[in-house]
Amino acid sequence: MSNAHDPIRLGMVGGGQGAFIGGVHRIASRIDDRFRLVAGALSSNAERASASAEELGIAPDRSYASFEEMAKAEAAREDGIEAVSIVTPNHMHAAPAIAFLEAGIHVICDKPLAATPEDARRIEEAVKASKARFFLTHNYTGYPLIRQARQMVANGDLGEIRLINAEYLQDWMAESGVESSGNKQAEWRTDPAKSGAGAIGDIGTHALNLATFVTGKAPTKLACELQSFGEGRRVDDNAHILLHFEGGARGTLWCSQVAIGNENGVRLRVYGTKGGIEWHQENPNQLFYTPIGEPTRRLTRGGAGLGSGGGDWTRIPPGHPEGYLEGFANLYTDVADAIRGRGDAALVPDIASGLEGMWFIDACQRSSQADGAWIDR
Amino acid sequence: MSNAHDPIRLGMVGGGQGAFIGGVHRIASRIDDRFRLVAGALSSNAERASASAEELGIAPDRSYASFEEMAKAEAAREDGIEAVSIVTPNHMHAAPAIAFLEAGIHVICDKPLAATPEDARRIEEAVKASKARFFLTHNYTGYPLIRQARQMVANGDLGEIRLINAEYLQDWMAESGVESSGNKQAEWRTDPAKSGAGAIGDIGTHALNLATFVTGKAPTKLACELQSFGEGRRVDDNAHILLHFEGGARGTLWCSQVAIGNENGVRLRVYGTKGGIEWHQENPNQLFYTPIGEPTRRLTRGGAGLGSGGGDWTRIPPGHPEGYLEGFANLYTDVADAIRGRGDAALVPDIASGLEGMWFIDACQRSSQADGAWIDR
Amino acid sequence: MSNAHDPIRLGMVGGGQGAFIGGVHRIASRIDDRFRLVAGALSSNAERASASAEELGIAPDRSYASFEEMAKAEAAREDGIEAVSIVTPNHMHAAPAIAFLEAGIHVICDKPLAATPEDARRIEEAVKASKARFFLTHNYTGYPLIRQARQMVANGDLGEIRLINAEYLQDWMAESGVESSGNKQAEWRTDPAKSGAGAIGDIGTHALNLATFVTGKAPTKLACELQSFGEGRRVDDNAHILLHFEGGARGTLWCSQVAIGNENGVRLRVYGTKGGIEWHQENPNQLFYTPIGEPTRRLTRGGAGLGSGGGDWTRIPPGHPEGYLEGFANLYTDVADAIRGRGDAALVPDIASGLEGMWFIDACQRSSQADGAWIDR
Amino acid sequence: MSNAHDPIRLGMVGGGQGAFIGGVHRIASRIDDRFRLVAGALSSNAERASASAEELGIAPDRSYASFEEMAKAEAAREDGIEAVSIVTPNHMHAAPAIAFLEAGIHVICDKPLAATPEDARRIEEAVKASKARFFLTHNYTGYPLIRQARQMVANGDLGEIRLINAEYLQDWMAESGVESSGNKQAEWRTDPAKSGAGAIGDIGTHALNLATFVTGKAPTKLACELQSFGEGRRVDDNAHILLHFEGGARGTLWCSQVAIGNENGVRLRVYGTKGGIEWHQENPNQLFYTPIGEPTRRLTRGGAGLGSGGGDWTRIPPGHPEGYLEGFANLYTDVADAIRGRGDAALVPDIASGLEGMWFIDACQRSSQADGAWIDR
């Protein structure tokens, strides 16, 4: 029987040598020492899978050739994994997610939920049918000041929400042909069969999730124009989106992979009847808050004048920056708490966020094909 | 006969006591000592007109009760005014503009061009028929680094333009009822008969003009949603706009008067195949420029590594900030040069900019009424 | 008899073609339309003097070959100048200042007060003996938010002042030999006989003045190290200074002309028992204020939550930047008000500021020669 | 026999419940999965020691009541610890450091080196006598852009170094009496017997270390004024320091714990004959670099245009911020590499840095007592 101090036994699907996001998940899971990575199906390439496992200190008998095998074997072990991180390309989320959910193992899945709406629905059904939980790593919600912002909106500090503006600007795809230059990330992310979408799936869903997480308002309809500026690019690399939200708020969302000079320019601005806030991911330890008729305040992570949002979920004093990995770690730690019965992981995005993201991707594509027509939710 | 050193003899219509933009025009005209304000029809209220004139050192016989009288009298004087600044509310631009153009006197008109498309067309005809010139004070184009940005785009430093994003965010109308609180600016600006439009006319046209000035690309179509968040407000106070530009560039424009925490948040971002730029009006002495694959440069007004754009049209060394008034003054000085035959004021917005702005206002309103349908130019 | 609306009749000594600061004074005097430049001894070179006068619209009979002649002639005219701006190199401040003071004409003198302590004392005596007033253009004190900061300190918002840190960093002298490259500014400013000092006189006095203006605390002693990094440079181009102020506050002042990447990096930080403030000249429309135990506020010129300091002495709404010239103009306008009996120009630096600056220059030089020994005031 | 993949077996002295820096060391050691914490003498309070050990998953038989016992027992075990982290208050560094060095166990010691020069010398001797290595966690040197800056200086990008300015500003001691309010950190840090010094030891040594690490120039003499603004405070809470460095560079260092509005304002500026750099710890993913006569570049961690300094020692792509913990982790990972024979940890501060810091503390105190006299190294 596990007690509260025991680390969660964690498995991983994907994330072998050469992958990117798997390593991020592993660090995030380690930061607060709440997980032990003990099993993996790290690559569909058997050699790479076992080399990766060795490097990560996974025992050879728990390095599996397939996720199916892993789900079955781990479910059968007394010391089997309690949770699994799925960090494969989008089109390979559904099958392992379903397998582990069916095996009663909690699933921590990278975003977006899936490459197709069909896959998404299948995951949804598996979630409903399972006693295990499903978490989606829209990791920006783990930033303390984003949680602070959410609390402020909930507290009414901004009054009624009128305007929501979310951006996620990058430039790594600015050059045509980056996807055929040997960049593996670019390769699968621009293959519609693997990714399901381009910028809107990869980063647009993050921006949307941030907007709805902070404001508590779901989108009710959208109009979108997608562009593919890279020559021969098979997925969108830029999107301009108009949004309506519950309660009458209006908004815009801009995501781009060709905006030269932007690395990971995630930015959120929310304006209500009583105040406004502004936050940039590249300096996430500051949140600018303006109460109507007063000077703008610079709130800092863990700093003066905050609700719990800016002070909880942080490990070091204000002025010492925490970053992307610590924000990501907050999701993992919330999940660990929930598994150990010390919390409910209410702030961690789940299947509902995933389905909202899938609606977003699909609606953007349909709207863009229809010359920017409005698509209801 | 005037020589190059002689100041331009200037008149003014509007701008009496209690007005705002008239004073700005007067300072702008003075900064480089190229104009003398010698005549005015400063107010439709006779008493205020003459009190204002006295305060400004205008001789009593050149303080007129009406612009018609002024146009006639000044045209007849040997030392009559050479140019007139029209700084009345929007619905009172057309009549004086036409009168002075017909009198052969150059017109410097505040933006937007007019309150209605009909008025705009009448001004256009008068411009065509007159030997005098017509200038529109989209003053943000006078900022040296905006001119620098325009040169950089023209030089191809950014490659082919893909994306144009313009914003103009304010918060002075965030509170419902500000227009009935005795704020004269708010009063006429929210009266559709006087302004013709809300945020899109007052600030949206500035944002559009900045985008087209810098990129040299005219809009070819737009889709728009207007909002009026202030209760009972009769004009728009927020607009979300999607744009197509000549040459295939796509863009967005957001203007708002209810975005709490923004004073005059004019911001332009342009991304091409070879580079990107970013500029904020509130700190206009910096322009951020990123060539593809290189670190971002912070260009400064008059500073190292600039073309003439950042070094001309400035009075003091880099690091000593110039502001809004100096940018505005650059338009006046260009006009003075043109009148004195030392330049062609090619960078000063003219009737074409005015008509583009009128199309923009009208198209936004029609699109918004048609649920965000695309409106071609 | 002049009335309140009449512009002040102004003369100028120095500021002919090729000079820098004269032009700045002229713009500053014009911005609020409170002065008319009607006389000048613009250059010691007769030809340049009269060409400059013609360009500036000064009548030939009021363009003088020498300041002595000008003082005499203007004092004798019924419409003679009421004030004179002295914008010559430092070693040529004393003679004209004294001549005009003796002629009963108000003097607006560029800083630093003089090139030598002897000159400074002679000016001081002339000020005491004259009914005319003497003003010194430490122009940074004209920035609205600097005046706001002064009010806040006076109001006790910062509590007892503990720490004062002033910087003025430039880089235009970073290259050795700039003074022999034909740069006239560099030439006289590095000639000890003309300037009296290098960075400490040219920019260090500004930094000190800013510190004492805002805090109301005079320095009581200092220790200084001067450096001359430029090869063969005959004056200091960098200074590190420790300061004690009245009331027990301690501080540091750093001025440099060789800090590459800084244009006019004037920066002031003041910390007391109840709060702290920070201000940068390069974006002067913002003042950061932190009350103890609360988040930092970004105060803006004319913006929300200010005392009169940030709202007076400004011409345009918040968010539209004012700059160096408007700050400079505030001194001129205060002087005009004082001359016309509408104010006392209490915020304009005067002979006391000038003498404080001369003590500072002298003390820095003596301390540096004595290996950084403390020099009492 | 350990191989390269095996984690380092780590012990810890101090860092029990209620402590601060111990937790930071543990996270830093975990981030790259190169250490396993397997033993500890976590508190001098036996109960707290064992409760802390249990919480951290340390086996009961490796939770020791004293560091002496731990050093002896671990040295005797075949699977004994390979390195120990010493995270006790300053006056308790020397004894355990010496014990473990004598036991042949590598020591990772928090800074400053010791509370007294005598202790420092004893550690130095132990380091010389031991085959084990000694590392000092001046963690700011682990920031990738600080290492980039160091490379740039070494490459000559800045030319000959002229000026070095380091700051470390905090405000947590601004209120008098914080040390007697139950704040344990404040308590021991203001007790001269435990800390040896105030701000100069706690944060001044960091600032100095950063300056010398980046520039490669050691200080040759200094002059200092210490202040204790908090009433009754027994150690300094502010210091103003003038410095001479090898090669003729001059500098200043300012550290403060009473500068309201600063959380952990570590800032470094270095100016040479060919360029300048500026870096702020609170947004450590940016480094501003200005080559002489060119615009300032904003270099980003892992971003375009960097040498290895900004690209190595980082885990995630540019634009996703890394922070304090990742910078700290870089030291631990370098140490792990060195222990496993894959590197030499040349960038990790060692006993020499520690001794330099001790000289600095002592020289500041002696200089301040001598009214700011220069103290040679």
mmCIF file of C-alpha atoms in Angstrom, chain B residues 32-294:
data_model
loop_
_atom_site.group_PDB
_atom_site.id
_atom_site.type_symbol
_atom_site.label_atom_id
_atom_site.label_comp_id
_atom_site.label_asym_id
_atom_site.label_seq_id
_atom_site.Cartn_x
_atom_site.Cartn_y
_atom_site.Cartn_z
ATOM 1 C CA ASP B 32 10.452 73.894 -35.945
ATOM 2 C CA ASP B 33 9.461 77.552 -36.248
ATOM 3 C CA ARG B 34 8.110 77.154 -39.752
ATOM 4 C CA PHE B 35 4.603 78.547 -39.219
ATOM 5 C CA ARG B 36 2.974 81.656 -37.767
ATOM 6 C CA LEU B 37 -0.622 81.351 -36.655
ATOM 7 C CA VAL B 38 -2.138 84.624 -37.904
ATOM 8 C CA ALA B 39 -5.830 83.937 -38.447
ATOM 9 C CA GLY B 40 -8.586 81.776 -37.071
ATOM 10 C CA ALA B 41 -12.224 80.842 -36.908
ATOM 11 C CA LEU B 42 -11.590 79.148 -33.633
ATOM 12 C CA SER B 43 -15.104 78.508 -32.457
ATOM 13 C CA SER B 44 -18.669 78.650 -33.666
ATOM 14 C CA ASN B 45 -19.341 80.526 -30.448
ATOM 15 C CA ALA B 46 -18.393 84.124 -31.251
ATOM 16 C CA GLU B 47 -17.321 85.053 -27.764
ATOM 17 C CA ARG B 48 -15.170 81.984 -27.348
ATOM 18 C CA ALA B 49 -13.711 82.567 -30.799
ATOM 19 C CA SER B 50 -12.498 86.043 -30.019
ATOM 20 C CA ALA B 51 -11.287 85.218 -26.504
ATOM 21 C CA SER B 52 -9.341 82.289 -27.924
ATOM 22 C CA ALA B 53 -7.860 84.444 -30.660
ATOM 23 C CA GLU B 54 -6.700 87.044 -28.190
ATOM 24 C CA GLU B 55 -5.087 84.378 -26.057
ATOM 25 C CA LEU B 56 -3.246 83.079 -29.070
ATOM 26 C CA GLY B 57 -2.059 86.494 -30.208
ATOM 27 C CA ILE B 58 -4.204 86.553 -33.346
ATOM 28 C CA ALA B 59 -5.052 90.096 -34.373
ATOM 29 C CA PRO B 60 -8.746 90.900 -33.794
ATOM 30 C CA ASP B 61 -9.359 91.628 -37.469
ATOM 31 C CA ARG B 62 -8.175 88.164 -38.370
ATOM 32 C CA SER B 63 -10.339 86.365 -35.853
ATOM 33 C CA TYR B 64 -13.365 85.381 -37.877
ATOM 34 C CA ALA B 65 -16.868 84.404 -36.897
ATOM 35 C CA SER B 66 -17.053 81.747 -39.589
ATOM 36 C CA PHE B 67 -14.725 79.772 -41.775
ATOM 37 C CA GLU B 68 -16.549 80.990 -44.914
ATOM 38 C CA GLU B 69 -15.772 84.571 -44.042
ATOM 39 C CA MET B 70 -12.224 83.647 -43.154
ATOM 40 C CA ALA B 71 -11.590 81.810 -46.425
ATOM 41 C CA LYS B 72 -12.875 84.741 -48.408
ATOM 42 C CA ALA B 73 -11.083 87.449 -46.445
ATOM 43 C CA GLU B 74 -7.762 85.664 -46.182
ATOM 44 C CA ALA B 75 -7.751 84.751 -49.858
ATOM 45 C CA ALA B 76 -8.180 88.445 -50.616
ATOM 46 C CA ARG B 77 -5.299 89.667 -48.431
ATOM 47 C CA GLU B 78 -1.851 90.008 -49.832
ATOM 48 C CA ASP B 79 -0.525 88.643 -46.563
ATOM 49 C CA GLY B 80 -3.327 86.125 -46.281
ATOM 50 C CA ILE B 81 -2.822 82.692 -44.847
ATOM 51 C CA GLU B 82 -1.052 80.136 -46.986
ATOM 52 C CA ALA B 83 -2.410 77.126 -45.156
ATOM 53 C CA VAL B 84 -5.205 76.324 -42.757
ATOM 54 C CA SER B 85 -5.478 73.677 -40.077
ATOM 55 C CA ILE B 86 -8.931 72.164 -39.683
ATOM 56 C CA VAL B 87 -9.335 70.769 -36.182
ATOM 57 C CA THR B 88 -13.116 70.600 -35.797
ATOM 58 C CA PRO B 89 -15.129 67.453 -35.028
ATOM 59 C CA ASN B 90 -15.350 65.035 -37.938
ATOM 60 C CA HIS B 91 -18.716 66.174 -39.300
ATOM 61 C CA MET B 92 -17.310 69.675 -39.680
ATOM 62 C CA HIS B 93 -14.282 68.814 -41.787
ATOM 63 C CA ALA B 94 -15.848 68.859 -45.240
ATOM 64 C CA ALA B 95 -17.319 72.317 -45.420
ATOM 65 C CA PRO B 96 -14.231 74.282 -44.352
ATOM 66 C CA ALA B 97 -11.882 71.963 -46.229
ATOM 67 C CA ILE B 98 -13.794 72.614 -49.437
ATOM 68 C CA ALA B 99 -14.031 76.351 -48.807
ATOM 69 C CA PHE B 100 -10.288 76.746 -48.318
ATOM 70 C CA LEU B 101 -9.372 74.446 -51.177
ATOM 71 C CA GLU B 102 -11.609 76.512 -53.410
ATOM 72 C CA ALA B 103 -9.877 79.621 -52.122
ATOM 73 C CA GLY B 104 -6.530 78.135 -53.138
ATOM 74 C CA ILE B 105 -5.359 77.750 -49.563
ATOM 75 C CA HIS B 106 -3.554 74.546 -48.525
ATOM 76 C CA VAL B 107 -5.507 72.420 -46.075
ATOM 77 C CA ILE B 108 -4.098 70.479 -43.127
ATOM 78 C CA CYS B 109 -7.014 68.437 -41.868
ATOM 79 C CA ASP B 110 -7.350 66.318 -38.776
ATOM 80 C CA LYS B 111 -8.377 62.694 -39.185
ATOM 81 C CA PRO B 112 -10.557 60.875 -39.992
ATOM 82 C CA LEU B 113 -11.346 62.591 -43.253
ATOM 83 C CA ALA B 114 -15.044 63.059 -42.569
ATOM 84 C CA ALA B 115 -18.067 61.732 -40.748
ATOM 85 C CA THR B 116 -19.737 60.336 -43.860
ATOM 86 C CA PRO B 117 -18.656 58.841 -47.187
ATOM 87 C CA GLU B 118 -20.579 61.606 -48.955
ATOM 88 C CA ASP B 119 -18.567 64.294 -47.222
ATOM 89 C CA ALA B 120 -15.409 62.411 -48.065
ATOM 90 C CA ARG B 121 -16.305 62.328 -51.755
ATOM 91 C CA ARG B 122 -17.040 66.041 -51.747
ATOM 92 C CA ILE B 123 -13.647 66.762 -50.257
ATOM 93 C CA GLU B 124 -12.037 64.479 -52.821
ATOM 94 C CA GLU B 125 -13.617 66.457 -55.649
ATOM 95 C CA ALA B 126 -12.502 69.726 -54.142
ATOM 96 C CA VAL B 127 -8.954 68.423 -53.851
ATOM 97 C CA LYS B 128 -8.959 67.393 -57.492
ATOM 98 C CA ALA B 129 -10.274 70.777 -58.558
ATOM 99 C CA SER B 130 -7.890 72.838 -56.446
ATOM 100 C CA LYS B 131 -4.312 73.837 -57.050
ATOM 101 C CA ALA B 132 -3.876 73.835 -53.275
ATOM 102 C CA ARG B 133 -2.806 70.706 -51.479
ATOM 103 C CA PHE B 134 -4.590 68.626 -48.907
ATOM 104 C CA PHE B 135 -2.862 66.928 -45.971
ATOM 105 C CA LEU B 136 -4.343 64.599 -43.363
ATOM 106 C CA THR B 137 -2.699 64.448 -39.956
ATOM 107 C CA HIS B 138 -2.270 60.754 -39.404
ATOM 108 C CA ASN B 139 0.484 61.939 -37.174
ATOM 109 C CA TYR B 140 1.970 58.589 -36.161
ATOM 110 C CA THR B 141 3.574 58.454 -39.590
ATOM 111 C CA GLY B 142 5.746 61.336 -38.449
ATOM 112 C CA TYR B 143 7.621 59.232 -35.906
ATOM 113 C CA PRO B 144 11.168 58.811 -37.214
ATOM 114 C CA LEU B 145 11.308 55.089 -36.524
ATOM 115 C CA ILE B 146 8.031 54.544 -38.348
ATOM 116 C CA ARG B 147 9.630 56.173 -41.361
ATOM 117 C CA GLN B 148 12.675 54.004 -40.758
ATOM 118 C CA ALA B 149 10.435 50.942 -40.730
ATOM 119 C CA ARG B 150 8.850 52.034 -43.996
ATOM 120 C CA GLN B 151 12.283 52.367 -45.569
ATOM 121 C CA MET B 152 13.306 48.958 -44.310
ATOM 122 C CA VAL B 153 10.261 47.342 -45.857
ATOM 123 C CA ALA B 154 10.862 49.229 -49.100
ATOM 124 C CA ASN B 155 14.507 48.147 -49.068
ATOM 125 C CA GLY B 156 13.416 44.561 -48.792
ATOM 126 C CA ASP B 157 14.932 44.058 -45.358
ATOM 127 C CA LEU B 158 11.872 42.092 -44.340
ATOM 128 C CA GLY B 159 11.504 40.211 -47.613
ATOM 129 C CA GLU B 160 7.987 39.625 -48.849
ATOM 130 C CA ILE B 161 5.462 40.781 -46.306
ATOM 131 C CA ARG B 162 3.348 37.977 -44.871
ATOM 132 C CA LEU B 163 1.729 39.348 -41.735
ATOM 133 C CA ILE B 164 0.675 42.773 -40.513
ATOM 134 C CA ASN B 165 -0.727 43.279 -37.037
ATOM 135 C CA ALA B 166 -1.844 46.693 -35.847
ATOM 136 C CA GLU B 167 -3.348 47.589 -32.510
ATOM 137 C CA TYR B 168 -4.592 50.756 -30.924
ATOM 138 C CA LEU B 169 -5.774 50.167 -27.391
ATOM 139 C CA GLN B 170 -7.104 52.750 -24.976
ATOM 140 C CA ASP B 171 -9.199 52.569 -21.837
ATOM 141 C CA TRP B 172 -10.713 55.981 -21.396
ATOM 142 C CA MET B 173 -14.192 54.745 -22.376
ATOM 143 C CA ALA B 174 -14.099 51.657 -20.183
ATOM 144 C CA GLU B 175 -16.686 53.061 -17.853
ATOM 145 C CA SER B 176 -20.247 53.163 -19.121
ATOM 146 C CA GLY B 177 -21.611 56.670 -19.167
ATOM 147 C CA VAL B 178 -18.337 58.547 -19.602
ATOM 148 C CA GLU B 179 -19.957 60.253 -22.581
ATOM 149 C CA SER B 180 -22.681 61.789 -20.443
ATOM 150 C CA SER B 181 -20.401 62.874 -17.620
ATOM 151 C CA GLY B 182 -19.484 66.268 -19.056
ATOM 152 C CA ASN B 183 -16.394 64.997 -20.917
ATOM 153 C CA LYS B 184 -16.661 67.019 -24.139
ATOM 154 C CA GLN B 185 -14.293 64.774 -26.024
ATOM 155 C CA ALA B 186 -16.368 61.731 -25.162
ATOM 156 C CA GLU B 187 -19.574 63.571 -26.003
ATOM 157 C CA TRP B 188 -19.000 64.337 -29.660
ATOM 158 C CA ARG B 189 -16.925 61.289 -30.303
ATOM 159 C CA THR B 190 -19.842 59.034 -29.306
ATOM 160 C CA ASP B 191 -22.452 60.982 -31.212
ATOM 161 C CA PRO B 192 -22.790 59.156 -34.551
ATOM 162 C CA ALA B 193 -23.946 62.316 -36.284
ATOM 163 C CA LYS B 194 -20.759 64.131 -35.342
ATOM 164 C CA SER B 195 -18.169 61.391 -35.410
ATOM 165 C CA GLY B 196 -19.601 58.956 -37.910
ATOM 166 C CA ALA B 197 -18.110 56.086 -35.941
ATOM 167 C CA GLY B 198 -16.529 55.238 -32.618
ATOM 168 C CA ALA B 199 -13.214 53.555 -32.032
ATOM 169 C CA ILE B 200 -12.769 52.540 -35.658
ATOM 170 C CA GLY B 201 -12.879 56.162 -36.810
ATOM 171 C CA ASP B 202 -11.058 57.745 -33.942
ATOM 172 C CA ILE B 203 -8.212 55.297 -33.523
ATOM 173 C CA GLY B 204 -8.779 52.403 -35.922
ATOM 174 C CA THR B 205 -8.018 54.619 -38.898
ATOM 175 C CA HIS B 206 -4.708 55.537 -37.286
ATOM 176 C CA ALA B 207 -3.804 51.895 -36.854
ATOM 177 C CA LEU B 208 -4.732 51.072 -40.432
ATOM 178 C CA ASN B 209 -2.844 54.060 -41.758
ATOM 179 C CA LEU B 210 0.246 53.040 -39.834
ATOM 180 C CA ALA B 211 0.049 49.537 -41.283
ATOM 181 C CA THR B 212 -0.290 50.700 -44.868
ATOM 182 C CA PHE B 213 2.260 53.511 -44.456
ATOM 183 C CA VAL B 214 4.949 51.166 -43.209
ATOM 184 C CA THR B 215 4.275 48.269 -45.526
ATOM 185 C CA GLY B 216 3.172 50.099 -48.656
ATOM 186 C CA LYS B 217 0.364 47.547 -48.934
ATOM 187 C CA ALA B 218 -3.241 48.669 -49.206
ATOM 188 C CA PRO B 219 -6.022 46.537 -47.748
ATOM 189 C CA THR B 220 -8.029 44.615 -50.317
ATOM 190 C CA LYS B 221 -10.788 43.304 -48.084
ATOM 191 C CA LEU B 222 -11.771 43.017 -44.458
ATOM 192 C CA ALA B 223 -14.081 41.265 -42.044
ATOM 193 C CA CYS B 224 -15.051 42.980 -38.824
ATOM 194 C CA GLU B 225 -16.915 42.645 -35.589
ATOM 195 C CA LEU B 226 -17.773 45.852 -33.788
ATOM 196 C CA GLN B 227 -18.770 45.967 -30.167
ATOM 197 C CA SER B 228 -20.233 48.658 -27.921
ATOM 198 C CA PHE B 229 -19.463 47.584 -24.404
ATOM 199 C CA GLY B 230 -20.470 50.821 -22.727
ATOM 200 C CA GLU B 231 -24.141 50.652 -21.802
ATOM 201 C CA GLY B 232 -26.234 52.760 -24.132
ATOM 202 C CA ARG B 233 -23.193 53.710 -26.153
ATOM 203 C CA ARG B 234 -24.250 54.694 -29.663
ATOM 204 C CA VAL B 235 -20.968 53.954 -31.430
ATOM 205 C CA ASP B 236 -18.478 51.121 -31.363
ATOM 206 C CA ASP B 237 -15.880 51.099 -28.604
ATOM 207 C CA ASN B 238 -14.034 47.967 -29.721
ATOM 208 C CA ALA B 239 -13.350 46.321 -33.068
ATOM 209 C CA HIS B 240 -11.757 43.056 -34.137
ATOM 210 C CA ILE B 241 -10.812 43.061 -37.798
ATOM 211 C CA LEU B 242 -9.304 40.550 -40.217
ATOM 212 C CA LEU B 243 -7.578 42.012 -43.248
ATOM 213 C CA HIS B 244 -6.172 41.000 -46.599
ATOM 214 C CA PHE B 245 -3.548 43.238 -48.113
ATOM 215 C CA GLU B 246 -2.120 43.657 -51.595
ATOM 216 C CA GLY B 247 0.472 41.078 -52.441
ATOM 217 C CA GLY B 248 -1.074 38.388 -50.279
ATOM 218 C CA ALA B 249 -0.216 39.641 -46.833
ATOM 219 C CA ARG B 250 -2.759 38.920 -44.130
ATOM 220 C CA GLY B 251 -3.380 40.856 -41.013
ATOM 221 C CA THR B 252 -5.407 41.753 -38.019
ATOM 222 C CA LEU B 253 -6.319 45.065 -36.494
ATOM 223 C CA TRP B 254 -7.638 45.524 -33.012
ATOM 224 C CA CYS B 255 -8.765 48.862 -31.686
ATOM 225 C CA SER B 256 -10.396 49.377 -28.351
ATOM 226 C CA GLN B 257 -11.354 52.140 -25.971
ATOM 227 C CA VAL B 258 -12.204 49.790 -23.135
ATOM 228 C CA ALA B 259 -8.978 47.825 -22.653
ATOM 229 C CA ILE B 260 -8.163 48.802 -19.074
ATOM 230 C CA GLY B 261 -4.483 49.474 -18.534
ATOM 231 C CA ASN B 262 -3.835 50.870 -22.019
ATOM 232 C CA GLU B 263 -3.483 54.605 -22.517
ATOM 233 C CA ASN B 264 -2.502 54.977 -26.158
ATOM 234 C CA GLY B 265 -1.282 51.511 -26.978
ATOM 235 C CA VAL B 266 -0.497 51.870 -30.651
ATOM 236 C CA ARG B 267 1.553 48.889 -31.716
ATOM 237 C CA LEU B 268 2.660 47.605 -35.078
ATOM 238 C CA ARG B 269 4.156 44.236 -35.938
ATOM 239 C CA VAL B 270 5.144 43.262 -39.464
ATOM 240 C CA TYR B 271 6.596 39.909 -40.492
ATOM 241 C CA GLY B 272 8.045 39.019 -43.860
ATOM 242 C CA THR B 273 10.049 36.189 -45.334
ATOM 243 C CA LYS B 274 13.350 37.701 -44.204
ATOM 244 C CA GLY B 275 12.637 39.539 -41.012
ATOM 245 C CA GLY B 276 10.234 41.044 -38.550
ATOM 246 C CA ILE B 277 9.734 44.387 -36.824
ATOM 247 C CA GLU B 278 7.859 45.534 -33.768
ATOM 248 C CA TRP B 279 7.107 49.067 -32.600
ATOM 249 C CA HIS B 280 5.129 50.560 -29.717
ATOM 250 C CA GLN B 281 4.006 54.147 -29.724
ATOM 251 C CA GLU B 282 4.344 54.551 -25.984
ATOM 252 C CA ASN B 283 8.115 54.195 -26.293
ATOM 253 C CA PRO B 284 8.509 55.343 -29.889
ATOM 254 C CA ASN B 285 12.245 55.832 -29.800
ATOM 255 C CA GLN B 286 12.845 52.096 -30.149
ATOM 256 C CA LEU B 287 12.164 49.766 -33.054
ATOM 257 C CA PHE B 288 12.819 46.055 -32.660
ATOM 258 C CA TYR B 289 14.116 44.402 -35.804
ATOM 259 C CA THR B 290 14.907 40.711 -36.258
ATOM 260 C CA PRO B 291 16.601 39.475 -39.413
ATOM 261 C CA ILE B 292 15.780 35.806 -39.919
ATOM 262 C CA GLY B 293 18.147 33.564 -37.995
ATOM 263 C CA GLU B 294 19.780 36.424 -36.095
#
